[in-house]
PDB file of C-alpha atoms in Angstrom:
ATOM      1  CA  UNK A  22       0.040  -0.103  -0.199  1.00 90.00           C
ATOM      2  CA  UNK A  23       2.501   2.063   0.988  1.00 91.00           C
ATOM      3  CA  UNK A  24       5.090   1.950  -2.137  1.00 93.00           C
ATOM      4  CA  UNK A  25       2.106   2.143  -4.631  1.00 93.00           C
ATOM      5  CA  UNK A  26       0.864   5.447  -2.700  1.00 92.00           C
ATOM      6  CA  UNK A  27       4.624   7.002  -3.174  1.00 95.00           C
ATOM      7  CA  UNK A  28       5.074   5.840  -6.600  1.00 95.00           C
ATOM      8  CA  UNK A  29       2.045   8.862  -7.417  1.00 93.00           C
ATOM      9  CA  UNK A  30       3.329  11.985  -8.165  1.00 94.00           C
ATOM     10  CA  UNK A  31       0.988  15.242  -8.725  1.00 92.00           C
ATOM     11  CA  UNK A  32       1.037  17.299 -12.072  1.00 94.00           C
ATOM     12  CA  UNK A  33       1.440  20.510 -11.207  1.00 93.00           C
ATOM     13  CA  UNK A  34       0.348  22.868 -13.750  1.00 93.00           C
ATOM     14  CA  UNK A  35       0.824  26.771 -13.653  1.00 95.00           C
ATOM     15  CA  UNK A  36      -0.951  30.019 -15.392  1.00 96.00           C
ATOM     16  CA  UNK A  37      -4.611  28.669 -14.115  1.00 93.00           C
ATOM     17  CA  UNK A  38      -7.062  30.572 -12.416  1.00 95.00           C
ATOM     18  CA  UNK A  39      -7.186  29.811  -8.815  1.00 92.00           C
ATOM     19  CA  UNK A  40      -9.712  32.055  -7.525  1.00 95.00           C
ATOM     20  CA  UNK A  41     -12.587  30.655  -5.848  1.00 94.00           C
ATOM     21  CA  UNK A  42     -10.521  27.369  -5.000  1.00 94.00           C
ATOM     22  CA  UNK A  43     -12.177  25.280  -2.500  1.00 96.00           C
ATOM     23  CA  UNK A  44     -11.764  21.203  -1.302  1.00 97.00           C
ATOM     24  CA  UNK A  45     -15.282  21.177  -0.512  1.00 98.00           C
ATOM     25  CA  UNK A  46     -17.513  18.668  -2.105  1.00 97.00           C
ATOM     26  CA  UNK A  47     -20.252  15.851  -1.544  1.00 96.00           C
ATOM     27  CA  UNK A  48     -20.389  12.538  -0.666  1.00 95.00           C
ATOM     28  CA  UNK A  49     -23.330  10.180  -1.052  1.00 95.00           C
ATOM     29  CA  UNK A  50     -25.601  13.599  -1.043  1.00 93.00           C
ATOM     30  CA  UNK A  51     -23.610  15.068   2.074  1.00 94.00           C
ATOM     31  CA  UNK A  52     -21.795  18.227   1.872  1.00 95.00           C
ATOM     32  CA  UNK A  53     -17.976  17.572   3.352  1.00 97.00           C
ATOM     33  CA  UNK A  54     -15.059  20.152   3.829  1.00 97.00           C
ATOM     34  CA  UNK A  55     -13.244  18.040   1.483  1.00 97.00           C
ATOM     35  CA  UNK A  56     -13.425  14.565  -0.026  1.00 96.00           C
ATOM     36  CA  UNK A  57     -12.270  12.374   2.698  1.00 96.00           C
ATOM     37  CA  UNK A  58     -14.426  10.583   5.544  1.00 96.00           C
ATOM     38  CA  UNK A  59     -12.610   8.784   9.017  1.00 97.00           C
ATOM     39  CA  UNK A  60     -12.727   5.337   8.478  1.00 96.00           C
ATOM     40  CA  UNK A  61     -14.172   2.679  10.968  1.00 96.00           C
ATOM     41  CA  UNK A  62     -11.477   2.256  13.749  1.00 93.00           C
ATOM     42  CA  UNK A  63     -12.142  -0.717  16.231  1.00 91.00           C
ATOM     43  CA  UNK A  64     -10.907  -0.385  19.714  1.00 90.00           C
ATOM     44  CA  UNK A  65     -10.237   3.521  19.427  1.00 93.00           C
ATOM     45  CA  UNK A  66     -11.538   4.010  22.874  1.00 94.00           C
ATOM     46  CA  UNK A  67      -9.109   1.393  24.062  1.00 89.00           C
ATOM     47  CA  UNK A  68      -6.312   3.702  22.807  1.00 90.00           C
ATOM     48  CA  UNK A  69      -7.740   6.549  24.286  1.00 94.00           C
ATOM     49  CA  UNK A  70     -10.422   7.688  26.664  1.00 95.00           C
ATOM     50  CA  UNK A  71     -13.508   7.963  24.951  1.00 96.00           C
ATOM     51  CA  UNK A  72     -11.493   8.185  21.706  1.00 96.00           C
ATOM     52  CA  UNK A  73     -14.429   7.748  19.405  1.00 97.00           C
ATOM     53  CA  UNK A  74     -16.519  10.586  20.973  1.00 97.00           C
ATOM     54  CA  UNK A  75     -13.234  12.817  20.630  1.00 97.00           C
ATOM     55  CA  UNK A  76     -12.652  11.567  16.910  1.00 97.00           C
ATOM     56  CA  UNK A  77     -16.564  12.294  15.736  1.00 97.00           C
ATOM     57  CA  UNK A  78     -16.128  15.686  17.514  1.00 97.00           C
ATOM     58  CA  UNK A  79     -13.147  16.483  15.472  1.00 97.00           C
ATOM     59  CA  UNK A  80     -14.368  15.102  12.423  1.00 97.00           C
ATOM     60  CA  UNK A  81     -17.792  17.278  12.648  1.00 96.00           C
ATOM     61  CA  UNK A  82     -15.805  20.383  13.606  1.00 96.00           C
ATOM     62  CA  UNK A  83     -13.765  19.837  10.449  1.00 96.00           C
ATOM     63  CA  UNK A  84     -16.834  19.256   8.513  1.00 96.00           C
ATOM     64  CA  UNK A  85     -16.168  15.447   7.162  1.00 97.00           C
ATOM     65  CA  UNK A  86     -17.979  12.303   7.781  1.00 97.00           C
ATOM     66  CA  UNK A  87     -16.713  10.067  10.937  1.00 97.00           C
ATOM     67  CA  UNK A  88     -17.225   6.324  10.667  1.00 98.00           C
ATOM     68  CA  UNK A  89     -17.967   4.257  14.078  1.00 98.00           C
ATOM     69  CA  UNK A  90     -16.749   1.082  14.142  1.00 97.00           C
ATOM     70  CA  UNK A  91     -19.271  -1.715  15.619  1.00 96.00           C
ATOM     71  CA  UNK A  92     -16.057  -3.213  17.637  1.00 93.00           C
ATOM     72  CA  UNK A  93     -15.908   0.434  19.113  1.00 95.00           C
ATOM     73  CA  UNK A  94     -15.831   1.222  22.767  1.00 95.00           C
ATOM     74  CA  UNK A  95     -18.186   4.173  22.757  1.00 96.00           C
ATOM     75  CA  UNK A  96     -21.371   3.061  21.993  1.00 96.00           C
ATOM     76  CA  UNK A  97     -23.822   4.238  19.024  1.00 97.00           C
ATOM     77  CA  UNK A  98     -25.861   5.785  21.726  1.00 97.00           C
ATOM     78  CA  UNK A  99     -23.166   7.545  23.574  1.00 96.00           C
ATOM     79  CA  UNK A 100     -21.111   9.172  20.117  1.00 97.00           C
ATOM     80  CA  UNK A 101     -24.828  10.382  19.044  1.00 97.00           C
ATOM     81  CA  UNK A 102     -25.066  12.079  22.617  1.00 96.00           C
ATOM     82  CA  UNK A 103     -21.662  13.609  22.486  1.00 93.00           C
ATOM     83  CA  UNK A 104     -21.173  14.357  18.938  1.00 91.00           C
ATOM     84  CA  UNK A 105     -24.579  14.773  17.327  1.00 92.00           C
ATOM     85  CA  UNK A 106     -26.379  12.449  14.681  1.00 93.00           C
ATOM     86  CA  UNK A 107     -25.145  12.447  11.050  1.00 94.00           C
ATOM     87  CA  UNK A 108     -22.207   9.792  11.571  1.00 97.00           C
ATOM     88  CA  UNK A 109     -21.581   7.230   9.474  1.00 98.00           C
ATOM     89  CA  UNK A 110     -22.101   3.508  11.265  1.00 98.00           C
ATOM     90  CA  UNK A 111     -19.953   0.445  10.047  1.00 98.00           C
ATOM     91  CA  UNK A 112     -21.314  -3.123  10.594  1.00 97.00           C
ATOM     92  CA  UNK A 113     -20.434  -6.940   9.515  1.00 94.00           C
ATOM     93  CA  UNK A 114     -23.244  -9.473   8.475  1.00 92.00           C
ATOM     94  CA  UNK A 115     -22.969 -11.920  11.794  1.00 91.00           C
ATOM     95  CA  UNK A 116     -24.350 -15.561  12.186  1.00 92.00           C
ATOM     96  CA  UNK A 117     -26.761 -13.620  14.913  1.00 92.00           C
ATOM     97  CA  UNK A 118     -28.775 -12.022  12.322  1.00 94.00           C
ATOM     98  CA  UNK A 119     -31.439 -11.187  15.141  1.00 94.00           C
ATOM     99  CA  UNK A 120     -28.141  -8.841  16.550  1.00 94.00           C
ATOM    100  CA  UNK A 121     -27.353  -7.178  13.118  1.00 95.00           C
ATOM    101  CA  UNK A 122     -31.255  -6.266  13.233  1.00 97.00           C
ATOM    102  CA  UNK A 123     -31.004  -4.434  16.598  1.00 96.00           C
ATOM    103  CA  UNK A 124     -27.827  -3.061  15.409  1.00 96.00           C
ATOM    104  CA  UNK A 125     -29.229  -1.477  12.320  1.00 97.00           C
ATOM    105  CA  UNK A 126     -32.387  -0.390  14.722  1.00 97.00           C
ATOM    106  CA  UNK A 127     -30.288   1.450  16.895  1.00 97.00           C
ATOM    107  CA  UNK A 128     -28.112   3.348  14.311  1.00 97.00           C
ATOM    108  CA  UNK A 129     -31.463   4.399  12.864  1.00 97.00           C
ATOM    109  CA  UNK A 130     -32.347   5.977  16.174  1.00 97.00           C
ATOM    110  CA  UNK A 131     -29.237   7.709  16.912  1.00 97.00           C
ATOM    111  CA  UNK A 132     -29.867   9.369  13.435  1.00 97.00           C
ATOM    112  CA  UNK A 133     -26.654   7.529  11.590  1.00 97.00           C
ATOM    113  CA  UNK A 134     -26.079   9.351   7.833  1.00 96.00           C
ATOM    114  CA  UNK A 135     -25.300   6.254   6.413  1.00 97.00           C
ATOM    115  CA  UNK A 136     -24.328   2.080   6.673  1.00 98.00           C
ATOM    116  CA  UNK A 137     -20.857   0.993   5.765  1.00 98.00           C
ATOM    117  CA  UNK A 138     -21.123  -2.762   5.236  1.00 97.00           C
ATOM    118  CA  UNK A 139     -17.763  -4.295   5.719  1.00 96.00           C
ATOM    119  CA  UNK A 140     -17.414  -7.466   3.060  1.00 95.00           C
ATOM    120  CA  UNK A 141     -13.966  -8.546   3.634  1.00 92.00           C
ATOM    121  CA  UNK A 142     -13.965  -9.715   7.001  1.00 89.00           C
ATOM    122  CA  UNK A 143     -15.653 -13.323   6.919  1.00 85.00           C
ATOM    123  CA  UNK A 144     -12.955 -14.976   8.208  1.00 82.00           C
ATOM    124  CA  UNK A 145     -10.429 -13.238  10.650  1.00 80.00           C
ATOM    125  CA  UNK A 146      -7.356 -13.002   9.281  1.00 80.00           C
ATOM    126  CA  UNK A 147      -3.958 -14.189  10.816  1.00 81.00           C
ATOM    127  CA  UNK A 148      -2.903 -10.435  11.763  1.00 82.00           C
ATOM    128  CA  UNK A 149       0.940 -11.350  12.480  1.00 84.00           C
ATOM    129  CA  UNK A 150       1.544  -7.660  13.709  1.00 82.00           C
ATOM    130  CA  UNK A 151      -1.134  -8.177  16.676  1.00 82.00           C
ATOM    131  CA  UNK A 152       0.417 -11.918  17.412  1.00 82.00           C
ATOM    132  CA  UNK A 153       3.612 -10.217  17.728  1.00 84.00           C
ATOM    133  CA  UNK A 154       2.541  -7.404  19.876  1.00 80.00           C
ATOM    134  CA  UNK A 155       0.111  -9.429  21.838  1.00 79.00           C
ATOM    135  CA  UNK A 156      -2.924  -7.278  20.907  1.00 77.00           C
ATOM    136  CA  UNK A 157      -5.940  -8.820  22.620  1.00 75.00           C
ATOM    137  CA  UNK A 158      -9.178  -7.415  24.401  1.00 72.00           C
ATOM    138  CA  UNK A 159      -9.162  -6.882  27.533  1.00 73.00           C
ATOM    139  CA  UNK A 160      -5.566  -6.330  27.589  1.00 76.00           C
ATOM    140  CA  UNK A 161      -3.701  -8.680  29.294  1.00 80.00           C
ATOM    141  CA  UNK A 162      -1.828  -7.392  32.609  1.00 82.00           C
ATOM    142  CA  UNK A 163       1.641  -8.594  31.489  1.00 85.00           C
ATOM    143  CA  UNK A 164       4.938  -7.291  33.127  1.00 88.00           C
ATOM    144  CA  UNK A 165       5.653  -5.527  29.778  1.00 85.00           C
ATOM    145  CA  UNK A 166       2.156  -4.002  29.594  1.00 85.00           C
ATOM    146  CA  UNK A 167       2.295  -2.751  33.558  1.00 89.00           C
ATOM    147  CA  UNK A 168       5.799  -1.409  33.250  1.00 92.00           C
ATOM    148  CA  UNK A 169       4.593   0.565  29.952  1.00 88.00           C
ATOM    149  CA  UNK A 170       1.314   1.697  31.928  1.00 89.00           C
ATOM    150  CA  UNK A 171       3.861   3.301  35.057  1.00 93.00           C
ATOM    151  CA  UNK A 172       5.201   5.675  32.438  1.00 95.00           C
ATOM    152  CA  UNK A 173       1.966   6.696  31.175  1.00 93.00           C
ATOM    153  CA  UNK A 174       0.191   8.560  33.912  1.00 95.00           C
ATOM    154  CA  UNK A 175      -1.972  10.826  31.864  1.00 94.00           C
ATOM    155  CA  UNK A 176      -3.442   7.621  30.127  1.00 92.00           C
ATOM    156  CA  UNK A 177      -4.376   5.992  33.122  1.00 93.00           C
ATOM    157  CA  UNK A 178      -5.951   8.967  34.927  1.00 94.00           C
ATOM    158  CA  UNK A 179      -7.907   9.153  31.396  1.00 94.00           C
ATOM    159  CA  UNK A 180      -9.322   5.559  31.356  1.00 92.00           C
ATOM    160  CA  UNK A 181      -9.696   5.594  35.306  1.00 93.00           C
ATOM    161  CA  UNK A 182     -11.922   8.641  34.582  1.00 95.00           C
ATOM    162  CA  UNK A 183     -14.179   7.232  31.728  1.00 95.00           C
ATOM    163  CA  UNK A 184     -16.929   4.571  32.181  1.00 93.00           C
ATOM    164  CA  UNK A 185     -16.387   3.510  28.885  1.00 93.00           C
ATOM    165  CA  UNK A 186     -14.084   0.568  29.048  1.00 88.00           C
ATOM    166  CA  UNK A 187     -15.954  -2.182  27.277  1.00 89.00           C
ATOM    167  CA  UNK A 188     -17.583  -2.640  24.017  1.00 91.00           C
ATOM    168  CA  UNK A 189     -20.662  -0.378  23.800  1.00 93.00           C
ATOM    169  CA  UNK A 190     -22.555  -1.757  20.869  1.00 93.00           C
ATOM    170  CA  UNK A 191     -22.087  -5.306  22.156  1.00 92.00           C
ATOM    171  CA  UNK A 192     -21.917  -6.039  25.493  1.00 90.00           C
ATOM    172  CA  UNK A 193     -25.001  -6.045  27.602  1.00 87.00           C
ATOM    173  CA  UNK A 194     -26.903  -6.357  24.000  1.00 89.00           C
ATOM    174  CA  UNK A 195     -26.127 -10.143  23.394  1.00 87.00           C
ATOM    175  CA  UNK A 196     -27.235 -12.588  25.578  1.00 81.00           C
ATOM    176  CA  UNK A 197     -24.042 -14.513  25.792  1.00 76.00           C
ATOM    177  CA  UNK A 198     -21.876 -11.650  25.871  1.00 82.00           C
ATOM    178  CA  UNK A 199     -22.475 -10.022  29.715  1.00 73.00           C
ATOM    179  CA  UNK A 200     -18.979  -8.791  29.881  1.00 74.00           C
ATOM    180  CA  UNK A 201     -15.756  -8.058  27.929  1.00 74.00           C
ATOM    181  CA  UNK A 202     -13.949 -11.517  28.877  1.00 71.00           C
ATOM    182  CA  UNK A 203     -16.669 -13.248  26.652  1.00 76.00           C
ATOM    183  CA  UNK A 204     -16.252 -11.242  23.716  1.00 78.00           C
ATOM    184  CA  UNK A 205     -13.414 -12.610  21.614  1.00 76.00           C
ATOM    185  CA  UNK A 206     -14.819 -16.102  21.948  1.00 78.00           C
ATOM    186  CA  UNK A 207     -18.151 -14.980  20.933  1.00 84.00           C
ATOM    187  CA  UNK A 208     -17.311 -12.755  17.907  1.00 81.00           C
ATOM    188  CA  UNK A 209     -15.073 -15.409  16.789  1.00 77.00           C
ATOM    189  CA  UNK A 210     -17.880 -17.470  15.942  1.00 84.00           C
ATOM    190  CA  UNK A 211     -19.912 -14.431  14.334  1.00 88.00           C
ATOM    191  CA  UNK A 212     -17.917 -14.013  11.562  1.00 85.00           C
ATOM    192  CA  UNK A 213     -20.020 -15.386   8.779  1.00 87.00           C
ATOM    193  CA  UNK A 214     -17.957 -17.477   5.684  1.00 89.00           C
ATOM    194  CA  UNK A 215     -21.536 -17.761   3.865  1.00 91.00           C
ATOM    195  CA  UNK A 216     -22.081 -14.246   3.542  1.00 92.00           C
ATOM    196  CA  UNK A 217     -23.328 -13.462  -0.228  1.00 95.00           C
ATOM    197  CA  UNK A 218     -24.923 -10.656  -1.563  1.00 96.00           C
ATOM    198  CA  UNK A 219     -28.137 -11.593  -1.122  1.00 95.00           C
ATOM    199  CA  UNK A 220     -27.476 -10.463   2.433  1.00 95.00           C
ATOM    200  CA  UNK A 221     -26.487  -7.125   1.148  1.00 96.00           C
ATOM    201  CA  UNK A 222     -29.713  -6.770  -0.334  1.00 96.00           C
ATOM    202  CA  UNK A 223     -31.380  -8.049   3.177  1.00 96.00           C
ATOM    203  CA  UNK A 224     -29.300  -5.098   4.833  1.00 97.00           C
ATOM    204  CA  UNK A 225     -30.003  -2.652   2.464  1.00 97.00           C
ATOM    205  CA  UNK A 226     -33.565  -3.320   2.516  1.00 96.00           C
ATOM    206  CA  UNK A 227     -33.341  -3.527   6.818  1.00 97.00           C
ATOM    207  CA  UNK A 228     -31.441  -0.341   6.896  1.00 98.00           C
ATOM    208  CA  UNK A 229     -33.574   1.934   4.028  1.00 97.00           C
ATOM    209  CA  UNK A 230     -30.962   4.536   3.747  1.00 97.00           C
ATOM    210  CA  UNK A 231     -27.602   5.200   1.992  1.00 97.00           C
ATOM    211  CA  UNK A 232     -25.478   1.926   1.941  1.00 98.00           C
ATOM    212  CA  UNK A 233     -21.682   1.992   1.463  1.00 98.00           C
ATOM    213  CA  UNK A 234     -19.815  -1.283   1.135  1.00 98.00           C
ATOM    214  CA  UNK A 235     -16.356  -1.512   1.919  1.00 97.00           C
ATOM    215  CA  UNK A 236     -14.045  -3.846   1.241  1.00 96.00           C
ATOM    216  CA  UNK A 237     -14.634  -4.060  -2.764  1.00 96.00           C
ATOM    217  CA  UNK A 238     -11.441  -4.953  -4.787  1.00 95.00           C
ATOM    218  CA  UNK A 239     -12.558  -6.395  -7.766  1.00 95.00           C
ATOM    219  CA  UNK A 240     -14.157  -4.571 -10.871  1.00 96.00           C
ATOM    220  CA  UNK A 241     -16.872  -7.493 -11.295  1.00 97.00           C
ATOM    221  CA  UNK A 242     -17.588  -7.246  -7.611  1.00 97.00           C
ATOM    222  CA  UNK A 243     -18.019  -3.657  -8.090  1.00 97.00           C
ATOM    223  CA  UNK A 244     -20.814  -4.372 -10.374  1.00 97.00           C
ATOM    224  CA  UNK A 245     -22.255  -6.878  -8.298  1.00 97.00           C
ATOM    225  CA  UNK A 246     -22.599  -4.450  -5.735  1.00 96.00           C
ATOM    226  CA  UNK A 247     -24.137  -1.507  -7.696  1.00 94.00           C
ATOM    227  CA  UNK A 248     -26.839  -4.311  -8.469  1.00 94.00           C
ATOM    228  CA  UNK A 249     -27.384  -5.126  -4.568  1.00 94.00           C
ATOM    229  CA  UNK A 250     -28.312  -1.246  -4.093  1.00 92.00           C
ATOM    230  CA  UNK A 251     -24.987   0.094  -3.111  1.00 96.00           C
ATOM    231  CA  UNK A 252     -25.105   4.006  -2.959  1.00 97.00           C
ATOM    232  CA  UNK A 253     -20.910   4.036  -2.722  1.00 97.00           C
ATOM    233  CA  UNK A 254     -17.977   1.432  -2.201  1.00 97.00           C
ATOM    234  CA  UNK A 255     -14.842   1.782  -0.675  1.00 97.00           C
ATOM    235  CA  UNK A 256     -11.917   0.177  -2.462  1.00 96.00           C
ATOM    236  CA  UNK A 257      -9.984  -1.347   0.541  1.00 95.00           C
ATOM    237  CA  UNK A 258      -7.661  -4.224   1.170  1.00 93.00           C
ATOM    238  CA  UNK A 259      -8.122  -3.580   5.127  1.00 91.00           C
ATOM    239  CA  UNK A 260      -4.569  -2.358   5.285  1.00 87.00           C
ATOM    240  CA  UNK A 261      -3.106  -5.620   3.998  1.00 86.00           C
ATOM    241  CA  UNK A 262      -4.584  -7.020   7.469  1.00 84.00           C
ATOM    242  CA  UNK A 263      -7.136  -9.745   6.163  1.00 84.00           C
ATOM    243  CA  UNK A 264      -5.185 -10.742   3.012  1.00 83.00           C
ATOM    244  CA  UNK A 265      -1.523  -9.794   2.994  1.00 81.00           C
ATOM    245  CA  UNK A 266      -0.686 -11.154  -0.841  1.00 85.00           C
ATOM    246  CA  UNK A 267      -3.685  -8.610  -2.441  1.00 88.00           C
ATOM    247  CA  UNK A 268      -2.987  -5.584  -4.512  1.00 91.00           C
ATOM    248  CA  UNK A 269      -3.248  -2.066  -3.195  1.00 94.00           C
ATOM    249  CA  UNK A 270      -6.502  -0.773  -3.439  1.00 94.00           C
ATOM    250  CA  UNK A 271      -4.925   2.540  -4.980  1.00 92.00           C
ATOM    251  CA  UNK A 272      -3.623  -0.042  -8.088  1.00 91.00           C
TER     252      UNK A 272
END
């Protein structure tokens, strides 16, 4: 991804009227300050206290869309209350269709401006960087982690000062997940390898609003996405974390 982006050079044209220049545009009918949206990033609230709320506020102040991940720490309701409606919400198609139905209803109630459906996570990839770094949810209290935390008093105080330390969109909303310790086991069983375009059409009908499909990397899939009712696509290889042998999205 990095090398393909680095190879792109910008044309510098001169003697062109530069008056009235603007980066403003529209995406899925929404006015934006520039053609950029904040991608759905899981665990943001585990890296910084109330991270998703802060990011949503910053995006709103700058005038670009913010996308909340299903795997966020702050819940849909939290973000809507503290950052206002209009943000986008990302979902997966999981085996528990009832949970997805309830999740989409919550997104509607929160006034989300679009639904972003991730398609390239039917099976969780073997993420070598996460394995090497020992990333887990909840984090394991290893000696190295405890020593690291001792050097970060401001971060620790932030985490102590917030009540948002679990997965607000899932924990307490699923029968088998009463606390964060059961989350990894539940999530591993929920990604659906039988995902099909019929499921995409089902989500579109259930949602009824603007639908963005994320993870499309093939021209044939793009045509099928359009036929299934998608309003926009995110050309993405999940940062190479799902399938490290695929081409870069830019290419």
